[in-house]
């Protein structure tokens, strides 16, 4: 059997390296797969880095978390503290709290690692939310990426749970107050609430097993699920190819960018060190979660101004502004004031997020594959719904800190609560209307720019003494960018009867779909046709006298598709 060697393999070092590589390739068959995927092309845009921030902050979480597990003791057993932090010496506390103090004050670099870990968790959630907002506003979840969108929703949900579990592990007075909140949430579930409390806490709150259980979930169960979902997310990303912004040379069938090796891998590797350095800088300079200030958890005490981590603030706010609604049925008390805003809010929120791609697909009837992103202005209702959701989140966030806001700004807490209650229903509607009008206005601006050209900065004086700025037709590439989105569909009312004159089946559902489509496309401005553009260019040339030459004054096209002119 003859074997051919490349130039590298002919060297002594190459022959040594070729043996193990060939041995692995014969058994795993990775050469062909690696060759194909290492040349995978990825587009370049700043917004695509949001997902990378989430990925690399998760890696930082894993690295710092491994360090912390060496000294943390997940035990609720009682001990008397005699450590470096003298204000707490002689105080009885749990082993979990004592070990966290030990990490903070007695382990070299322990406090730094704790703070990096906590800041990385906050950054992980912030980057995930920002990444999902980018995906939502640009329509990157459309077919064939619905499953990847659902994976992203699950990652966000698991991130919330993982963050809360880690936040509770020190067993300080602040985190214990958060666990009391969860206990109330469980007990508010009708019929089975008390049974769930005994199952989760191993008895009546606080029990003696919740910290070990949270620890196992925090370091084993949830990270394993996160790793699996992140792996599936990345595999689907490679399989479906990356979405890209519309522009010259970019179509639904190609990707314009840089290959995985060497360009993208080098950039991604460098970006990891940027994220790691940024979180390390925050951990070194910005204090977070000073557990020694709170003291050990005592069920009879509650910290003043208790606040959860920022990403759970909206749930806290929903509970704080909920009226005191309770009912009694069959001898049981139904606490709607906790069950609705706490136990029901999260499932409804994440369920609606996961179902949105299919809801939009049902409304629009668009089941085609989409690999080009959609500018937010070209989907006014979707963009307005997203802004309304952000507004509702922000209003609940204010409600979650109503006591802190009242204290710091010397305001009445009841006034703040009523403002949040009313604002939760009014402000999202106002922001929806305003955002939709802004998007439609930007659509009109794009259409006007396409038809009437761009401002050249050249001022002309007419024979009657008037002054006007000369316009020039957009370059073809800029026209392509601004008109790459789909035309609006022709909306028709559903047929009342079929071809035989019989009442059409599913008439109510068809009417509902027609109304939803009318709402979704209401007010949207369709893009100009090619005939409109040609007619406008001819009219522009005749009106201006002579066209402007795109010479030194034209400096390319911006990301919005408008030429840069100086």
Coordinates of C-alpha atoms in Angstrom, one line a residue, residues 89-398:
X89 CA -16.5 36.3 65.6
X90 CA -18.4 34.2 68.1
X91 CA -21.6 34.3 66.1
X92 CA -23.5 31.1 65.2
X93 CA -24.0 30.6 61.5
X94 CA -24.2 27.8 58.9
X95 CA -21.2 26.1 57.5
X96 CA -22.2 27.5 54.1
X97 CA -22.0 31.1 55.3
X98 CA -18.8 30.4 57.3
X99 CA -17.1 28.9 54.3
X100 CA -18.1 31.8 52.1
X101 CA -16.5 34.2 54.6
X102 CA -13.5 32.0 54.6
X103 CA -13.2 32.2 50.8
X104 CA -13.6 36.0 51.0
X105 CA -11.1 36.8 53.7
X106 CA -8.7 33.9 54.1
X107 CA -8.2 32.3 50.7
X108 CA -5.7 34.2 48.5
X109 CA -7.7 35.7 45.6
X110 CA -10.9 34.2 47.0
X111 CA -12.8 37.5 47.2
X112 CA -11.7 38.4 43.7
X113 CA -12.9 35.1 42.3
X114 CA -16.2 35.5 44.1
X115 CA -16.8 38.9 42.7
X116 CA -15.7 37.9 39.1
X117 CA -18.1 35.0 39.4
X118 CA -21.0 37.2 40.4
X119 CA -20.2 39.9 37.8
X120 CA -19.9 37.2 35.1
X121 CA -23.3 35.9 36.1
X122 CA -24.9 39.4 35.7
X123 CA -23.1 39.9 32.4
X124 CA -24.2 36.4 31.2
X125 CA -27.8 37.3 31.7
X126 CA -27.4 40.8 30.3
X127 CA -25.7 39.5 27.2
X128 CA -28.3 36.8 26.7
X129 CA -31.2 39.2 26.9
X130 CA -29.5 41.7 24.6
X131 CA -28.7 38.9 22.1
X132 CA -32.3 37.7 22.2
X133 CA -33.6 41.2 21.6
X134 CA -31.3 41.5 18.6
X135 CA -32.7 38.2 17.3
X136 CA -36.2 39.3 17.9
X137 CA -36.0 42.8 16.4
X138 CA -34.3 41.5 13.2
X139 CA -36.5 38.5 12.7
X140 CA -33.5 36.1 13.0
X141 CA -35.9 33.5 14.6
X142 CA -37.8 32.9 11.4
X143 CA -37.7 29.6 9.6
X144 CA -35.5 27.5 9.8
X145 CA -34.3 28.9 13.2
X146 CA -37.5 28.4 15.3
X147 CA -35.9 25.6 17.3
X148 CA -32.8 27.7 18.0
X149 CA -35.0 30.4 19.3
X150 CA -36.7 28.0 21.7
X151 CA -33.3 26.8 22.8
X152 CA -32.4 30.5 23.5
X153 CA -35.6 30.9 25.5
X154 CA -34.7 27.8 27.6
X155 CA -31.2 29.1 28.1
X156 CA -32.5 32.4 29.4
X157 CA -34.9 30.6 31.8
X158 CA -32.1 28.3 33.0
X159 CA -29.9 31.3 33.4
X160 CA -32.4 32.9 35.7
X161 CA -32.7 29.7 37.8
X162 CA -28.9 29.2 37.9
X163 CA -28.3 32.8 38.9
X164 CA -30.9 32.6 41.7
X165 CA -29.4 29.3 43.0
X166 CA -25.9 30.7 43.1
X167 CA -27.2 33.9 44.7
X168 CA -28.7 31.7 47.5
X169 CA -25.7 29.6 48.3
X170 CA -23.9 31.9 50.8
X171 CA -26.9 31.5 53.2
X172 CA -26.6 35.1 54.3
X173 CA -29.5 37.2 55.4
X174 CA -30.1 38.7 52.0
X175 CA -30.1 35.4 50.1
X176 CA -32.2 33.8 52.8
X177 CA -34.8 36.5 52.3
X178 CA -34.9 35.5 48.6
X179 CA -35.4 31.9 49.6
X180 CA -38.3 33.1 51.8
X181 CA -39.8 34.7 48.7
X182 CA -39.5 31.4 46.8
X183 CA -41.2 29.6 49.8
X184 CA -44.1 32.0 49.6
X185 CA -44.3 31.4 45.8
X186 CA -44.5 27.7 46.3
X187 CA -47.1 27.9 49.1
X188 CA -49.3 30.2 46.9
X189 CA -49.9 27.4 44.4
X190 CA -53.4 26.1 45.0
X191 CA -53.9 22.7 46.6
X192 CA -50.3 21.4 46.3
X193 CA -48.4 24.4 47.6
X194 CA -47.6 23.1 51.1
X195 CA -46.6 19.7 49.7
X196 CA -44.2 21.4 47.3
X197 CA -42.7 23.4 50.1
X198 CA -42.0 20.2 52.1
X199 CA -40.6 18.5 49.0
X200 CA -38.2 21.4 48.1
X201 CA -37.1 22.4 51.6
X202 CA -37.2 19.0 53.2
X203 CA -39.8 20.2 55.7
X204 CA -41.1 23.5 56.9
X205 CA -39.1 26.5 55.8
X206 CA -36.1 26.8 56.0
X207 CA -35.5 23.1 56.5
X208 CA -32.0 21.8 56.5
X209 CA -31.5 20.5 52.9
X210 CA -32.2 23.4 50.6
X211 CA -28.5 24.6 50.5
X212 CA -27.1 21.2 49.5
X213 CA -29.9 20.7 47.0
X214 CA -29.3 24.1 45.4
X215 CA -25.6 23.4 45.4
X216 CA -26.0 20.2 43.4
X217 CA -28.3 22.0 41.0
X218 CA -26.0 24.9 40.7
X219 CA -22.7 23.1 40.0
X220 CA -24.0 19.9 38.3
X221 CA -27.6 19.7 37.0
X222 CA -28.2 23.2 35.5
X223 CA -24.6 23.7 34.1
X224 CA -25.0 20.3 32.4
X225 CA -28.3 21.5 30.8
X226 CA -26.7 24.8 29.9
X227 CA -23.7 23.1 28.3
X228 CA -26.0 20.8 26.3
X229 CA -28.3 23.6 25.1
X230 CA -25.3 25.9 24.2
X231 CA -23.8 23.0 22.2
X232 CA -27.0 22.4 20.4
X233 CA -27.4 26.1 19.8
X234 CA -23.9 26.3 18.2
X235 CA -24.4 23.2 16.1
X236 CA -27.7 24.5 14.7
X237 CA -26.0 27.9 14.1
X238 CA -23.3 26.1 12.0
X239 CA -25.9 23.8 10.3
X240 CA -28.2 26.6 9.3
X241 CA -25.4 29.1 8.6
X242 CA -25.3 32.5 10.2
X243 CA -27.8 35.2 9.3
X244 CA -26.5 38.4 7.8
X245 CA -27.6 41.9 7.1
X246 CA -28.8 42.7 3.6
X247 CA -26.4 44.4 1.3
X248 CA -24.7 44.2 -2.1
X249 CA -23.6 40.6 -2.9
X250 CA -25.6 39.2 0.0
X251 CA -28.5 36.9 -0.8
X252 CA -30.5 34.2 0.9
X253 CA -28.2 31.5 -0.5
X254 CA -24.7 32.8 0.5
X255 CA -22.8 34.2 3.5
X256 CA -20.4 37.1 3.1
X257 CA -17.7 37.2 5.8
X258 CA -14.6 35.6 7.1
X259 CA -13.8 31.8 7.4
X260 CA -13.6 30.1 10.8
X261 CA -9.8 29.6 10.5
X262 CA -7.8 31.7 10.8
X263 CA -9.7 35.0 10.9
X264 CA -12.8 34.3 12.9
X265 CA -11.2 31.9 15.4
X266 CA -8.5 34.5 16.1
X267 CA -11.1 37.3 16.6
X268 CA -13.2 35.1 18.9
X269 CA -10.2 34.0 20.9
X270 CA -9.1 37.6 21.4
X271 CA -12.7 38.6 22.3
X272 CA -12.7 35.9 25.1
X273 CA -9.7 37.7 26.7
X274 CA -11.5 41.0 26.4
X275 CA -14.6 39.6 28.2
X276 CA -12.4 37.9 30.8
X277 CA -10.4 41.1 31.4
X278 CA -13.5 43.2 31.7
X279 CA -15.1 41.0 34.3
X280 CA -11.8 40.7 36.2
X281 CA -11.6 44.5 36.2
X282 CA -15.1 44.8 37.6
X283 CA -14.4 42.1 40.1
X284 CA -11.3 43.9 41.3
X285 CA -12.8 47.5 41.4
X286 CA -16.5 47.2 41.9
X287 CA -17.9 45.6 45.1
X288 CA -20.9 43.2 44.7
X289 CA -22.8 41.1 47.2
X290 CA -20.8 42.0 50.4
X291 CA -22.3 39.1 52.4
X292 CA -20.4 40.1 55.6
X293 CA -22.5 43.2 55.8
X294 CA -25.7 41.2 56.0
X295 CA -24.8 38.6 58.5
X296 CA -26.0 34.9 58.6
X297 CA -29.6 34.0 57.8
X298 CA -32.1 34.0 60.6
X299 CA -35.8 33.2 59.7
X300 CA -37.0 35.7 62.2
X301 CA -35.1 38.6 60.5
X302 CA -35.4 40.4 57.2
X303 CA -32.8 42.8 55.7
X304 CA -34.0 46.3 55.1
X305 CA -34.1 47.1 51.4
X306 CA -33.8 43.5 50.2
X307 CA -33.3 43.3 46.4
X308 CA -32.8 40.3 44.2
X309 CA -30.2 40.4 41.3
X310 CA -31.4 42.7 38.6
X311 CA -32.6 40.1 36.2
X312 CA -35.2 38.8 38.8
X313 CA -36.3 42.4 39.7
X314 CA -39.4 42.2 37.4
X315 CA -40.9 39.3 39.3
X316 CA -40.3 41.1 42.6
X317 CA -42.0 44.1 41.2
X318 CA -45.0 42.2 40.0
X319 CA -45.5 40.8 43.5
X320 CA -45.1 44.2 45.2
X321 CA -47.7 45.9 43.0
X322 CA -50.3 43.2 43.0
X323 CA -53.4 44.0 45.0
X324 CA -54.2 41.8 48.0
X325 CA -56.5 39.4 46.3
X326 CA -57.4 36.2 48.2
X327 CA -60.3 33.7 47.9
X328 CA -61.5 30.8 49.9
X329 CA -62.8 27.7 48.2
X330 CA -63.5 24.3 49.8
X331 CA -61.7 25.3 52.9
X332 CA -58.5 26.4 51.1
X333 CA -57.2 29.9 50.8
X334 CA -56.2 30.9 47.3
X335 CA -53.5 33.7 47.4
X336 CA -53.9 35.3 44.0
X337 CA -51.7 38.2 45.2
X338 CA -48.7 35.9 45.0
X339 CA -49.7 33.1 42.7
X340 CA -50.6 35.4 39.7
X341 CA -47.5 37.7 39.7
X342 CA -45.0 35.0 40.8
X343 CA -46.0 31.5 39.9
X344 CA -47.9 32.4 36.7
X345 CA -45.8 35.3 35.4
X346 CA -42.6 33.3 34.5
X347 CA -44.4 30.4 32.7
X348 CA -46.6 32.9 30.8
X349 CA -43.6 35.1 29.9
X350 CA -41.4 32.4 28.6
X351 CA -44.3 30.5 27.0
X352 CA -45.2 33.6 25.0
X353 CA -41.6 34.1 24.0
X354 CA -41.2 30.5 22.8
X355 CA -44.4 30.6 20.9
X356 CA -43.9 33.9 19.1
X357 CA -42.1 32.6 15.9
X358 CA -45.1 30.2 15.3
X359 CA -47.6 33.0 16.1
X360 CA -46.0 35.3 13.6
X361 CA -45.8 32.6 11.0
X362 CA -49.5 31.9 11.5
X363 CA -50.4 35.6 11.1
X364 CA -48.2 36.2 8.1
X365 CA -48.5 32.8 6.4
X366 CA -44.8 33.1 5.6
X367 CA -43.2 29.7 5.8
X368 CA -40.2 30.4 3.6
X369 CA -36.6 30.2 4.8
X370 CA -35.0 33.5 5.8
X371 CA -31.2 34.0 6.1
X372 CA -31.2 37.7 5.6
X373 CA -32.0 39.9 8.6
X374 CA -34.9 42.3 8.6
X375 CA -34.4 45.9 9.6
X376 CA -36.6 46.7 12.6
X377 CA -38.3 49.6 10.8
X378 CA -39.6 47.2 8.2
X379 CA -41.6 45.2 10.7
X380 CA -43.3 48.1 12.7
X381 CA -45.7 46.0 14.7
X382 CA -43.1 43.4 15.8
X383 CA -40.7 46.2 16.7
X384 CA -43.4 48.0 18.6
X385 CA -44.4 44.9 20.5
X386 CA -40.8 44.4 21.5
X387 CA -40.5 47.9 22.8
X388 CA -43.8 47.5 24.7
X389 CA -42.4 44.4 26.3
X390 CA -39.2 46.2 27.3
X391 CA -41.3 49.0 28.7
X392 CA -43.4 46.6 30.8
X393 CA -40.2 44.9 32.1
X394 CA -38.8 48.3 33.0
X395 CA -42.0 49.4 34.8
X396 CA -42.0 46.1 36.9
X397 CA -38.3 46.7 37.6
X398 CA -39.2 50.1 39.1

